[in-house]
Coordinates of C-alpha atoms in Angstrom, one line a residue:
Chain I
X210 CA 105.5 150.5 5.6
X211 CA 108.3 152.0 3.4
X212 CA 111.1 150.2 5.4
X213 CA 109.0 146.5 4.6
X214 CA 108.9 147.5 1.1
X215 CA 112.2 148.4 1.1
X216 CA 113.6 145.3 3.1
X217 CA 111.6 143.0 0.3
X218 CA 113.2 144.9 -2.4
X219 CA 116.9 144.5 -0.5
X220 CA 116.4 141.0 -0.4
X221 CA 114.5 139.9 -4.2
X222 CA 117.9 142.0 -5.2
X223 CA 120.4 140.0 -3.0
X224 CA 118.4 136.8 -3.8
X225 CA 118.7 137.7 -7.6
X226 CA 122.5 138.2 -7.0
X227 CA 122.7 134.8 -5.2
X228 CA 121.0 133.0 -7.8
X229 CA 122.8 134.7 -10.8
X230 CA 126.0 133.7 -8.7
X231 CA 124.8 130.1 -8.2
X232 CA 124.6 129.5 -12.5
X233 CA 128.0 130.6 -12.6
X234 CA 129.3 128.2 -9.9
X235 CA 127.5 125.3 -11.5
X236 CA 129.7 122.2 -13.6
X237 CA 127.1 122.9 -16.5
X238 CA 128.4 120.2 -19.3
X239 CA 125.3 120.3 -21.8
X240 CA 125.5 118.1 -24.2
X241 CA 128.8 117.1 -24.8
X242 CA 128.9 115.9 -21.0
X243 CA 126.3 113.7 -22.0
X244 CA 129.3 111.8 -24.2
X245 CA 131.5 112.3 -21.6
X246 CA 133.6 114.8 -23.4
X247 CA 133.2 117.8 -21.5
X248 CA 133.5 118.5 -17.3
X249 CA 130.4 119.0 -15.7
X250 CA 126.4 117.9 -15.4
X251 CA 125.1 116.7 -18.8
X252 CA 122.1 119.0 -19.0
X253 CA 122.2 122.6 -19.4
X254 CA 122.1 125.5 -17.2
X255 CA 118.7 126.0 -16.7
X256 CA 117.6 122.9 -15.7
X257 CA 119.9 121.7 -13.0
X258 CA 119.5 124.8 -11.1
X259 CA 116.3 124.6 -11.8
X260 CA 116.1 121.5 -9.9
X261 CA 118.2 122.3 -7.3
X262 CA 116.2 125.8 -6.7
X263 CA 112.7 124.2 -6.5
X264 CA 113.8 121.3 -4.0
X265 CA 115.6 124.6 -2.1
X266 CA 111.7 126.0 -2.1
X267 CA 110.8 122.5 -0.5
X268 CA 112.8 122.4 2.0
X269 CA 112.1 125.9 3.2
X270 CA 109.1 125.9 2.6
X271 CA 108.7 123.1 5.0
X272 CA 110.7 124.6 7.6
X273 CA 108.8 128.0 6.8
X274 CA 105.4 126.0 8.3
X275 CA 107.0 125.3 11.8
X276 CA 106.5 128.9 12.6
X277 CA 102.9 129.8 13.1
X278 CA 103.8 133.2 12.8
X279 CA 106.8 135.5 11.4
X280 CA 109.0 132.7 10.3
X281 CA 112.9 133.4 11.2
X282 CA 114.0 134.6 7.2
X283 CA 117.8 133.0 8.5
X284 CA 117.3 130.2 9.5
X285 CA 114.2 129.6 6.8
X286 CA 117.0 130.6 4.1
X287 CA 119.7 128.1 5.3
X288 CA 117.2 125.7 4.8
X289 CA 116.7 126.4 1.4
X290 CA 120.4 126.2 1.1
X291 CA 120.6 122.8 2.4
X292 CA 117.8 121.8 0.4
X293 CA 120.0 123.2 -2.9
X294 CA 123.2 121.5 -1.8
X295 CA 121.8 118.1 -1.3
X296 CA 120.6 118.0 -4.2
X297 CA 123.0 119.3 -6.5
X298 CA 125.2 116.5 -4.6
X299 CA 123.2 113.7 -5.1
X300 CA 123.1 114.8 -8.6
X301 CA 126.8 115.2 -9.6
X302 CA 127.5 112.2 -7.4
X303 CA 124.8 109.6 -9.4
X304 CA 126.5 111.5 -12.2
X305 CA 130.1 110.1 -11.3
X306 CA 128.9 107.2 -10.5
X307 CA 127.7 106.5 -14.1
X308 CA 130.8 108.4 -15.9
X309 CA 133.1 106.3 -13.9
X310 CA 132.0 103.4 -13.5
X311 CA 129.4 102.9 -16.9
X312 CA 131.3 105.3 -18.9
X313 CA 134.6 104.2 -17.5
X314 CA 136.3 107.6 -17.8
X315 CA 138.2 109.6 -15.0
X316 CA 137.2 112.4 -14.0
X317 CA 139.3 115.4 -14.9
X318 CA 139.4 119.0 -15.9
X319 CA 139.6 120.4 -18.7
X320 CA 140.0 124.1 -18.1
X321 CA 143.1 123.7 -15.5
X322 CA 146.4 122.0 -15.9
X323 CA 146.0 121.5 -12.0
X324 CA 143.2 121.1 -9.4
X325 CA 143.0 123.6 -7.6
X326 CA 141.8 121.8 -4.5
X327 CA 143.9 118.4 -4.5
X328 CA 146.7 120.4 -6.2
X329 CA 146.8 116.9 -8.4
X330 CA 148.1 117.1 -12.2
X331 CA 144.9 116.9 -14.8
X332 CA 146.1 117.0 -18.1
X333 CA 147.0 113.2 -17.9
X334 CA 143.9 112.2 -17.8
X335 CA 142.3 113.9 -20.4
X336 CA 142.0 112.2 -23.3
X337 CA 142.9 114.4 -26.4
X338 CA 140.0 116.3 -28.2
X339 CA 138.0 116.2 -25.3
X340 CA 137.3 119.0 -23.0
X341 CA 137.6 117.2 -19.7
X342 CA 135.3 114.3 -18.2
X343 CA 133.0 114.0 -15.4
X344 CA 132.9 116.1 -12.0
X345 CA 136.3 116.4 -10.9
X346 CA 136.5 117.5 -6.9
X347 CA 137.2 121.4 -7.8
X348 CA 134.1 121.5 -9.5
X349 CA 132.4 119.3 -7.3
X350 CA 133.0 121.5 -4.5
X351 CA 132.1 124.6 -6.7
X352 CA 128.7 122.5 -7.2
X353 CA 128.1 122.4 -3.4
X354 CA 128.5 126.2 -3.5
X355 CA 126.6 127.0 -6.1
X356 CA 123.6 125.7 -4.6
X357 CA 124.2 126.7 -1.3
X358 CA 124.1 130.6 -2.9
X359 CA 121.2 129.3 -4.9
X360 CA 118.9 128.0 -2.4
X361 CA 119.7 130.3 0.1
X362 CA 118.5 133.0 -2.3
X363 CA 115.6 131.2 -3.6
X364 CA 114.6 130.9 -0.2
X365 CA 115.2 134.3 0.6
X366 CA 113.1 136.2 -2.2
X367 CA 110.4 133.4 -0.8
X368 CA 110.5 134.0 2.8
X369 CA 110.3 137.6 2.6
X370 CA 107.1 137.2 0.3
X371 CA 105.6 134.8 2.6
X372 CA 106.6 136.1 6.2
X373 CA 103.4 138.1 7.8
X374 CA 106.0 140.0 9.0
X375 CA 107.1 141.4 5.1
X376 CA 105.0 140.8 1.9
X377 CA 102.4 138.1 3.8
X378 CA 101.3 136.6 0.2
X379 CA 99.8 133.2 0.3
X380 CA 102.3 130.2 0.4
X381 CA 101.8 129.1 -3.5
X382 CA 102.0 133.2 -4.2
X383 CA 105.2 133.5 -3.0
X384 CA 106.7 130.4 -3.9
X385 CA 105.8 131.0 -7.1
X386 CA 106.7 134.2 -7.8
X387 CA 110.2 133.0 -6.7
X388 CA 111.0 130.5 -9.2
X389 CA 110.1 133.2 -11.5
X390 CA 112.3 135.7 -10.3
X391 CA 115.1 133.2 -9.9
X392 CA 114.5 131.4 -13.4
X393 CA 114.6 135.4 -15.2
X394 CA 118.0 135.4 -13.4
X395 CA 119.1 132.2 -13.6
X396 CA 118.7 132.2 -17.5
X397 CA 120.1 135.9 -18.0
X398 CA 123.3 134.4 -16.4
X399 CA 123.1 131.0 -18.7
X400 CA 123.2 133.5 -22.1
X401 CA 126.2 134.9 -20.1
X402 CA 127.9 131.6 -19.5
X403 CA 126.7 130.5 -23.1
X404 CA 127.2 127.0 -23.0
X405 CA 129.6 125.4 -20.5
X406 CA 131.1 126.0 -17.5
X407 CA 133.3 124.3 -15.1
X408 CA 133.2 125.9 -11.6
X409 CA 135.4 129.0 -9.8
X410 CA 138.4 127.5 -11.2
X411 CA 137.5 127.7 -15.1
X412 CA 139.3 131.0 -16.3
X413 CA 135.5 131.5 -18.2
X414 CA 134.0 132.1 -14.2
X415 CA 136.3 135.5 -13.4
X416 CA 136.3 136.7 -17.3
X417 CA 132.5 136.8 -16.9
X418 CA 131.4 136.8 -13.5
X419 CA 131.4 140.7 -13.3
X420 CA 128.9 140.9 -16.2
X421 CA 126.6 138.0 -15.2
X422 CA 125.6 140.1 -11.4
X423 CA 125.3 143.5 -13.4
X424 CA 123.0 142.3 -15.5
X425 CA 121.4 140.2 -12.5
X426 CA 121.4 143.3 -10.1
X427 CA 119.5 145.1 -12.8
X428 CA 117.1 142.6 -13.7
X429 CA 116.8 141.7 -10.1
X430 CA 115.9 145.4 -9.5
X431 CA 113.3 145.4 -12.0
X432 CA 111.1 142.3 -10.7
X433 CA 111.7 143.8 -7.0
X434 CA 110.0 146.8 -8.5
X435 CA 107.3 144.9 -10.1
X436 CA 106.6 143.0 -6.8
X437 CA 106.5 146.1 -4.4
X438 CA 104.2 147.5 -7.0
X439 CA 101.8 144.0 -6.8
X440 CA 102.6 144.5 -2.6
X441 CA 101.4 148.3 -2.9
X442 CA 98.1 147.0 -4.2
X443 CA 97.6 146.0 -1.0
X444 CA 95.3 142.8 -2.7
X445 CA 97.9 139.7 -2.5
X446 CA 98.2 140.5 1.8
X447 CA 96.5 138.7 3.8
X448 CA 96.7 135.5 1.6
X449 CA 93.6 134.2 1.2
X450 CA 94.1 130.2 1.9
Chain D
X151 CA 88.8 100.3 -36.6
X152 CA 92.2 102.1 -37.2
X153 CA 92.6 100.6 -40.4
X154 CA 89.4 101.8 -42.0
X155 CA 89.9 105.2 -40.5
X156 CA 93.5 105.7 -42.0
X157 CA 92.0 104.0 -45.0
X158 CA 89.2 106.6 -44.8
X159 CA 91.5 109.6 -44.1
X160 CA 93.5 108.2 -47.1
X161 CA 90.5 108.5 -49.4
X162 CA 89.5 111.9 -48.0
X163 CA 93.2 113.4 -48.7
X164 CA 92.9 112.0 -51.9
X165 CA 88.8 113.9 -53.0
X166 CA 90.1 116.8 -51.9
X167 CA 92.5 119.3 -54.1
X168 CA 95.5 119.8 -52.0
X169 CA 94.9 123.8 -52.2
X170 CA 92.4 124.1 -49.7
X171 CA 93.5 122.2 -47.0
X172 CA 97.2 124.7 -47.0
X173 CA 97.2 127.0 -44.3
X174 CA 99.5 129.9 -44.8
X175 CA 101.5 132.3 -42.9
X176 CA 102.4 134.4 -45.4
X177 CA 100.3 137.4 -45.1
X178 CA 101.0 137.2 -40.9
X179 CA 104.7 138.0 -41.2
X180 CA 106.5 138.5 -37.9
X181 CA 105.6 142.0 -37.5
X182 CA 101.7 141.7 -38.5
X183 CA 101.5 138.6 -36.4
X184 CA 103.0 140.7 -33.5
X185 CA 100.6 143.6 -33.7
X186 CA 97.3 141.2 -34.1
X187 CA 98.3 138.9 -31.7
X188 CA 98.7 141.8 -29.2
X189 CA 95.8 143.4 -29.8
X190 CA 93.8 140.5 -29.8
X191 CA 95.3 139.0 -26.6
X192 CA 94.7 142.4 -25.0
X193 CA 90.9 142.6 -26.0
X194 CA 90.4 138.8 -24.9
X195 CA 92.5 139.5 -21.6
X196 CA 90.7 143.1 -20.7
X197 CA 87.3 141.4 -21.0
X198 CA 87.2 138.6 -18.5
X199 CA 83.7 138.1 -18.9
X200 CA 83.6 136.4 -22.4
X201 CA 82.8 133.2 -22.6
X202 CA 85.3 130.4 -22.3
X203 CA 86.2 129.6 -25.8
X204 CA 86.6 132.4 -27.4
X205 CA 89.0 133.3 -24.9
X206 CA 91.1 129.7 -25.8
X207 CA 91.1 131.2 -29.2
X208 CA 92.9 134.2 -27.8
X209 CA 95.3 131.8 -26.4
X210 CA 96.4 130.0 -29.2
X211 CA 96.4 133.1 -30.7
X212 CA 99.2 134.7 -28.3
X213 CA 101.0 130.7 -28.2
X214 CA 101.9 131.1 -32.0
X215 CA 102.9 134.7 -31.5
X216 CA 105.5 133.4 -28.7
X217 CA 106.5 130.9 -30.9
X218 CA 107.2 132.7 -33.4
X219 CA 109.2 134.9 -31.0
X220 CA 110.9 131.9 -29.8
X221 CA 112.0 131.3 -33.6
X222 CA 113.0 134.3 -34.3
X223 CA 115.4 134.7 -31.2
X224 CA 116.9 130.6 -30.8
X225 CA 117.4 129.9 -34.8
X226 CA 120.5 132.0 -34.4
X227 CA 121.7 129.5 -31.8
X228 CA 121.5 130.5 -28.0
X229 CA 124.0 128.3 -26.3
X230 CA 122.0 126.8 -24.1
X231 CA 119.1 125.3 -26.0
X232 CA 115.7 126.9 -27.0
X233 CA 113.8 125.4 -23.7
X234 CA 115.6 128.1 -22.3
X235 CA 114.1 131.4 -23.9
X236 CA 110.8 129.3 -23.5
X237 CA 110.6 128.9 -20.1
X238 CA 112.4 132.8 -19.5
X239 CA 108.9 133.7 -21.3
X240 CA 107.0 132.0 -18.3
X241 CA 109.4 133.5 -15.7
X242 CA 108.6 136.9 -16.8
X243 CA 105.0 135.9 -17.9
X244 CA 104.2 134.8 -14.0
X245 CA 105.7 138.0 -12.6
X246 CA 103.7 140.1 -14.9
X247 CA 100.5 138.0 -14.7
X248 CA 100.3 138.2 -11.0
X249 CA 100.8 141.7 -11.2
X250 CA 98.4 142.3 -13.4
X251 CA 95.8 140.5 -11.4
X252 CA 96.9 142.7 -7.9
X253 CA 95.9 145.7 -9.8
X254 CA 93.3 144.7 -11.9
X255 CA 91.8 143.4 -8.0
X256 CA 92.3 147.4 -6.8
X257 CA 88.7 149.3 -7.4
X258 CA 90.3 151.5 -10.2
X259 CA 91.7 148.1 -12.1
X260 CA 88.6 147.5 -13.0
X261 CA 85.5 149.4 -14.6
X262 CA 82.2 148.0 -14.9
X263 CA 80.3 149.5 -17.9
X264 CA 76.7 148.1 -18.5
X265 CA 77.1 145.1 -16.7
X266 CA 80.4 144.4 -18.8
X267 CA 83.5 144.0 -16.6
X268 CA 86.5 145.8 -18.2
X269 CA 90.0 145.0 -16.4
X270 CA 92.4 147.4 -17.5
X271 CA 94.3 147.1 -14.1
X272 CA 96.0 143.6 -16.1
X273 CA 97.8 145.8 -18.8
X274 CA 100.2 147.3 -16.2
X275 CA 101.9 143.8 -15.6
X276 CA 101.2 143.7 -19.7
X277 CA 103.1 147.1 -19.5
X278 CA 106.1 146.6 -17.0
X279 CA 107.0 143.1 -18.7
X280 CA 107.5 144.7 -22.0
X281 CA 109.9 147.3 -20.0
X282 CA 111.2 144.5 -18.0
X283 CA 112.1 142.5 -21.7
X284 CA 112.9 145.0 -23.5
X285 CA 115.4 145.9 -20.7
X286 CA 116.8 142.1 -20.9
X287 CA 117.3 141.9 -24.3
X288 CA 119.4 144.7 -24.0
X289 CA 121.4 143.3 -21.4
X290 CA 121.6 140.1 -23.2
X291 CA 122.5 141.8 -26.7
X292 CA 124.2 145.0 -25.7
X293 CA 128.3 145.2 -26.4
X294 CA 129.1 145.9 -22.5
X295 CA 127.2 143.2 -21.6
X296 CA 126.6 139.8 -22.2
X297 CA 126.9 140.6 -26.0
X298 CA 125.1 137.5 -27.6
X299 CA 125.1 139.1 -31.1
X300 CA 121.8 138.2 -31.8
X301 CA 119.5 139.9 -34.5
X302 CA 116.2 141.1 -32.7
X303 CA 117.0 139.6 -29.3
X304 CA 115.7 143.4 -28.1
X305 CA 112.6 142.6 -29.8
X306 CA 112.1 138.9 -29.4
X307 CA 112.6 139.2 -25.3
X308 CA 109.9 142.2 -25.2
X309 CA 107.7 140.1 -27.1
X310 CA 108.2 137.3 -25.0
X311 CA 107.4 139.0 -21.7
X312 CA 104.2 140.4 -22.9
X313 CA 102.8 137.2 -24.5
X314 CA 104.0 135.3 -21.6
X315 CA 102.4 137.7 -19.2
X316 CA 98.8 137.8 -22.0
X317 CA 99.1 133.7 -21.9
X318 CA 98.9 133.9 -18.1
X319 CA 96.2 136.3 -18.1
X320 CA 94.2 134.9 -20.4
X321 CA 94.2 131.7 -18.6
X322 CA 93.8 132.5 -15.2
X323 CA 90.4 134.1 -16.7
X324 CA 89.5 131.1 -18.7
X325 CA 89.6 129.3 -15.5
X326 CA 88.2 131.7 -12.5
X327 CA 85.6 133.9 -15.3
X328 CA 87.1 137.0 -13.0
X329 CA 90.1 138.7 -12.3
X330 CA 88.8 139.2 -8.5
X331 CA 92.2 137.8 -6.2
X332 CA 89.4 136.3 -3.5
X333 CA 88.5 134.2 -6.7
X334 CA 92.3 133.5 -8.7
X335 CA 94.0 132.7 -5.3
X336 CA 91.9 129.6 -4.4
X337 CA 91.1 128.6 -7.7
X338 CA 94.2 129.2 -9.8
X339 CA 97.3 129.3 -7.4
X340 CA 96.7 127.9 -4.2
X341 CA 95.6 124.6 -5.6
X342 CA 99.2 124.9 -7.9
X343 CA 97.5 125.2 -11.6
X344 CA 99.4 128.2 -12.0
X345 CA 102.1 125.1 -12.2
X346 CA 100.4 123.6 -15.3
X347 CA 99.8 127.3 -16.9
X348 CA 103.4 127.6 -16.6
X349 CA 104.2 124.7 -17.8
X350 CA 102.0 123.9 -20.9
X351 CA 102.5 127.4 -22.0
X352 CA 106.2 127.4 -21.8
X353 CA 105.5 124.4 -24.1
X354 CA 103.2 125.9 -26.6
X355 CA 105.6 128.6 -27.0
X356 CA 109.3 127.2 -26.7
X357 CA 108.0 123.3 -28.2
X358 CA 107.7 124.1 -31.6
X359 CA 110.8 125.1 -33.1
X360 CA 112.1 122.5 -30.6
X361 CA 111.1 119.7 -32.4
X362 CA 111.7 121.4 -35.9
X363 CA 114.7 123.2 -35.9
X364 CA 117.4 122.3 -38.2
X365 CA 118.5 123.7 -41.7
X366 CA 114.9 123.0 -43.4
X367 CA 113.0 124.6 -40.7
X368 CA 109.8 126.5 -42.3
X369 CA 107.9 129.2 -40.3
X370 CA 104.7 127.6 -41.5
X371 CA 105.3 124.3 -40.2
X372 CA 107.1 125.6 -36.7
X373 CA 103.7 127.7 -36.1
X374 CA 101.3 124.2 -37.5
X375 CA 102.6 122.6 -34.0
X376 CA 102.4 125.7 -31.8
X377 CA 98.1 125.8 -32.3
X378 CA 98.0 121.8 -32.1
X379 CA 99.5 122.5 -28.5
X380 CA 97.4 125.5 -27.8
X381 CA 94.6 122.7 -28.5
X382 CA 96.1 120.0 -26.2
X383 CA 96.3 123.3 -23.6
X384 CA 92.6 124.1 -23.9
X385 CA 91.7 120.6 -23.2
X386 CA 93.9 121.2 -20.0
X387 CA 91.9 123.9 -19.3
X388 CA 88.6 122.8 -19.9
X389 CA 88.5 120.1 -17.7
X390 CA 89.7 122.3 -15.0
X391 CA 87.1 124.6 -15.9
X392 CA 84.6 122.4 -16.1
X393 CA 85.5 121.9 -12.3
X394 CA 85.9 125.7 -11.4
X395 CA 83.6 127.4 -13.1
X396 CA 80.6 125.3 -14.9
X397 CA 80.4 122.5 -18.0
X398 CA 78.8 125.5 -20.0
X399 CA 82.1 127.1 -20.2
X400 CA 84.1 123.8 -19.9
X401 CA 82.4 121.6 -22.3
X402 CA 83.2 123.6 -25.5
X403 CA 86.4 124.6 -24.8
X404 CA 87.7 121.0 -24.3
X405 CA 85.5 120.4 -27.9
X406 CA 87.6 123.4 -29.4
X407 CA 90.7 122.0 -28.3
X408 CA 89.9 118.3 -29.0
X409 CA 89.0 119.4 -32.9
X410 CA 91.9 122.2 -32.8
X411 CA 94.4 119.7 -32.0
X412 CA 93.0 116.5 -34.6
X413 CA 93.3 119.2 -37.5
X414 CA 96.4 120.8 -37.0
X415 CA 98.1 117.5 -36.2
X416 CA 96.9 116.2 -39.2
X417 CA 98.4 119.4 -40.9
X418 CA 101.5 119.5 -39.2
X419 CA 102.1 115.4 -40.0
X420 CA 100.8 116.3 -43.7
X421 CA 103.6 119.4 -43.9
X422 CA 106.3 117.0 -42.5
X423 CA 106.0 113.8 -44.9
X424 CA 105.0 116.8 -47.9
X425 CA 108.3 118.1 -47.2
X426 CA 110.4 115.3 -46.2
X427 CA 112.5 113.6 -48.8
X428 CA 111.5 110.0 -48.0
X429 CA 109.4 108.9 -44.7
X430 CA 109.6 105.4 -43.5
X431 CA 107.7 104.8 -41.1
X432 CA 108.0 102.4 -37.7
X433 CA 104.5 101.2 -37.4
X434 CA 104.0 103.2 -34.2
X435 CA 102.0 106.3 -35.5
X436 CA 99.3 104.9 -37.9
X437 CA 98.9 107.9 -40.3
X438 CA 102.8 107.3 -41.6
X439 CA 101.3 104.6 -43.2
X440 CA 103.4 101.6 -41.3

């Protein structure tokens, strides 16, 4: 009983890291991406990993319902993942798509004088006054790893909460409860980012980073708790369908 | 018909003096509204048993005191828009709220005096979410952390967690009558209503100063819209209460809400074109007199 309750708490904590992690990978432009004068997404934060976080919960959840019991929490998580990445790739790619070719901009960074993947020049290309334009390929690739980390940890807090094996909460319980966790973090790390954000390159990712999964390990501590104290009730198992 | 009625409503704004129809905030400041909002929400949450809408007064009632939460933390600028402290309220207020319900489910969550159910088990998720915000806030606020230099950011996330967890609360009883988990799991959060409680109370709380913010923002006016959504909520609510539960209960809720939500828009469109400068309007919403 006290290893289960442990093992949930492990992973809502390592999920909350993921997740935190996930925000700070994200091309996040807000709204000046939205005029094309910033890198990234033209919405904030929240949203897009938002998005990409609850079709993560799909996909696993799908997968989740081939087992008829005890679900295997890898391979269930990876799904998650997949689920993320897909969609935060369709999204920055529509995205290009309508910089480039409606907007007619290229797209550059702003943050870098240099990509750090193509190793091409960037500064070129940015037009002056303007903090970069659309999803260049550093942060597009950061994009794919953000929500790979953020599905897979998604998934994670909500296979352990819906595995018979773990918490066994009904399917709706757990999934939930693990938007919620992942939303608390998600949004703890946006205040951290405050505004935009680029991808592992932008120099704002490692000035910041540390501070974004302290305060995420100690939120994500805090909902474990509050979980393993609904668990201890004993009155969510079973999941009455 | 919509002629005569603005026509009507024209005549009626004119009969009556202006005084009577001005709702006031003045004597709720932020701290009063706090303390009544919580007490009320906790006596309309602990009783589960009341009947439907009194308990969507108790609703509306903890909406305007997240709004006004919401106002109080995003006016100073948060970086990355107010939705965002909104739907953080929710986050926490669905952790707490299914919390609350595992214990209040345990025999000692819930006494039984006289017949009248009294769930205390719900203020432990009530409890941990005000740890669990006051905790952010810190984190969010504090100089070795994330350092957002916010005024009452401590304050306005422990507020937040407890009225998002009371919101959640209140409406899981306004739709299942109980706190029993054999009763909320098919009824609220298997079918995925817990869904629209998120949602539509992450609206009543993070809509208002939303649509109003700018540099003549009025507290008054922010909190007008935050009960006209309570209104549109218990509407929600009714009808799915009228499918869970009975149309005893469902029936006057959705009449509370319908007549909550024609007289506070009427007095949040009133506050707007009072304190406008000039309105013009499209044609598109009758009452701006297109």
């Amino acid at each position: 009983m006290i290893e289960t309750l442990l093992l949930v708490l492990v992973c809502i904590i390592i999920g909350g890291l993921l997740s935190s992690l996930a925000v700070h990978l994200m091309p996040v432009g807000g709204a000046p991406a939205a005029m094309a004068t910033a890198t990234g997404i033209a919405t904030g934060c929240v949203m897009l990993m938002t998005g990409a976080a609850v079709t993560g919960l799909f996909t696993a959840s799908t997968v989740a319902s081939f087992w008829v019991t005890k679900p295997n929490v890898i391979l269930v998580a990876l799904s998650g993942a997949v689920g993320s990445m897909l969609m935060m790739g369709f999204t920055m790619f529509v995205g290009n798509l309508i910089y480039i070719f409606g907007a007619g901009i290229v797209p550059c960074s702003g943050r870098v004088a240099v990509d750090p993947i193509t190793k091409e020049s960037q500064t070129e290309y940015k037009t002056p006054r303007t903090d970069g334009h659309g999803v260049p390929p550093a942060s597009f690739v950061s994009g794919i790893l953000g929500g790979f980390s953020g599905g897979f940890g998604g998934a994670l807090i909500y296979v352990v909460l819906v595995s018979d094996s773990y918490a066994h909460f009904s399917v709706a319980t757990a999934g939930i409860v693990a938007m919620g966790i992942f939303i608390a973090n998600a949004i703890i790390a946006a205040y951290n980012i405050g505004g935009t954000i680029e991808g592992f390159h932008d120099p704002k990712f490692k000035a910041r980073i540390r501070t974004g999964l302290t305060c995420s390990l100690i939120v994500s501590v805090l909902c474990g708790v509050i979980i393993v104290i609904a668990m201890l009730t004993g009155t969510l198992a079973g999941g009455v369908m | 018909m919509g002629e005569e009625e603005v026509k009507q409503e024209e005549k009626e704004e004119k009969a009556k003096p202006k005084e009577e129809f001005k709702l006031s905030f003045d004597y709720f400041n932020e701290s009063r509204l706090g303390i009544f909002a919580l007490i009320i929400g906790i006596l309309v949450a602990i009783f589960p048993g009341l009947p439907a809408f009194i308990k969507g007064i108790g609703m509306m009632i903890v909406f305007v005191w997240g709004a006004d939460s919401v106002r109080k933390t995003a006016r100073y600028g948060l970086g990355t828009g107010v939705p965002s402290i909104g739907v953080l309220a929710m986050g926490f207020g669905i952790i707490g709220g299914i919390t609350g319900i595992a214990v209040a489910s345990l025999s000692f969550g819930t006494l039984v005096v006289g017949g009248v159910e009294i769930a205390f088990g719900v203020l432990a998720g009530v409890a941990l979410l005000a740890l669990l915000g006051f905790v952010s806030g810190n984190l969010a606020n504090g100089d070795k952390f994330i350092n957002m230099k916010i005024p009452g950011l401590e304050r306005g996330m422990t507020e937040l967690g407890m009225a998002g967890t009371l919101a959640v609360l209140i409406e899981t009883s306004i739709i299942t009558g109980t706190y029993a988990i054999t009763s909320v799991l098919p009824n609220v959060i298997n079918n995925g209503v817990i869904a629209v409680i998120f949602i539509i109370s992450a609206f009543g709380m993070l809509q208002p100063l939303n649509t109003c913010l700018g540099a003549d923002e009025r507290r008054g006016r922010t909190l007008l819209m935050s009960i006209e959504i309570g209104g549109i909520a218990s509407i929600i609510l009714g009808l799915v209460t009228t499918l869970t539960l009975s149309a005893v209960q469902g029936v006057p809720l959705i009449v509370l809400g319908a007549v909550v939500w024609v007289v506070f828009y009427r007095a949040y469109m009133k506050a707007c074109m009072k304190e406008a400068y000039a309105v013009k309007g499209t044609g598109l919403i009758k009452t701006l007199g297109g």
